[in-house]
Amino acid sequence: MKAYIAFLRSINVSGHHIIKMLDLKGMLSRPEFINLTTYLQSGNLIFESEIGNPETLENLITEIIKDHYGYDIKVKIYDALAFKNSFLKNPFLQSEKVDIKKLYYVHVLGEADQKIFETIKQNRNFQEEMFLIDNTIYVNYVNGYGRSKVTGKFFEKNLKRHVTARNHNTMKNLFEKLQNVRE
């Protein structure tokens, strides 16, 4: 049995794809999802499963939501160890000058092309600092996320991949919740 974190893309945002977390827990009350908990209303799940393949779990959650709501929601799943590594690899955490309130983790669904990412960085006319490590883009929104043009849609358009973003505080809280969960 392994512990997992699931990020659901684009639910409960600006009145679109509304799914109450209590309803989501009810839909996922199945043998494949053990000790399921939710965090915030933006589609963060922690659970255990005997299914050892994150892609299988991603597809299963997508199918369940589509069957119940008709929404085609993309899902990114990390096992506990991969999630912890993703959190700890954030290169901005090494600098005391960085305002952690401006840090985001953009999780790429699928494989991100490092060459395309480097081209994006070189041809930029924006101030955000960013790194791509293991399909997570670490972004320091120096002027704030709300003012930036480097959004999820920006990454999706340029990388030709779906993404889902979480702020540092959410990632930190999920990381702390996983400290007592077996990997």
CSV table of C-alpha atoms in Angstrom, one decimal, residues 1-5 30-37 46-51 57 181-183:
chain,number,residue,atom,x,y,z
A,1,MET,CA,0.0,0.0,0.0
A,2,LYS,CA,1.3,3.4,-1.0
A,3,ALA,CA,0.4,7.0,-0.1
A,4,TYR,CA,-0.5,9.4,-2.9
A,5,ILE,CA,-1.2,13.1,-3.5
A,30,ARG,CA,-14.1,2.8,-3.2
A,31,PRO,CA,-11.6,0.1,-2.4
A,32,GLU,CA,-9.0,1.8,-4.6
A,33,PHE,CA,-8.9,4.9,-2.4
A,34,ILE,CA,-8.1,4.2,1.3
A,35,ASN,CA,-8.0,6.9,4.0
A,36,LEU,CA,-9.0,9.6,1.6
A,37,THR,CA,-8.8,13.1,2.8
A,46,ILE,CA,-4.3,12.5,0.0
A,47,PHE,CA,-5.0,8.8,0.0
A,48,GLU,CA,-3.5,5.3,0.1
A,49,SER,CA,-4.0,2.7,-2.6
A,50,GLU,CA,-2.8,-0.8,-3.4
A,51,ILE,CA,-2.7,0.3,-7.0
A,57,LEU,CA,-5.2,6.2,-10.5
A,181,VAL,CA,2.2,8.8,6.2
A,182,ARG,CA,4.1,5.8,4.9
A,183,GLU,CA,5.6,6.2,1.5
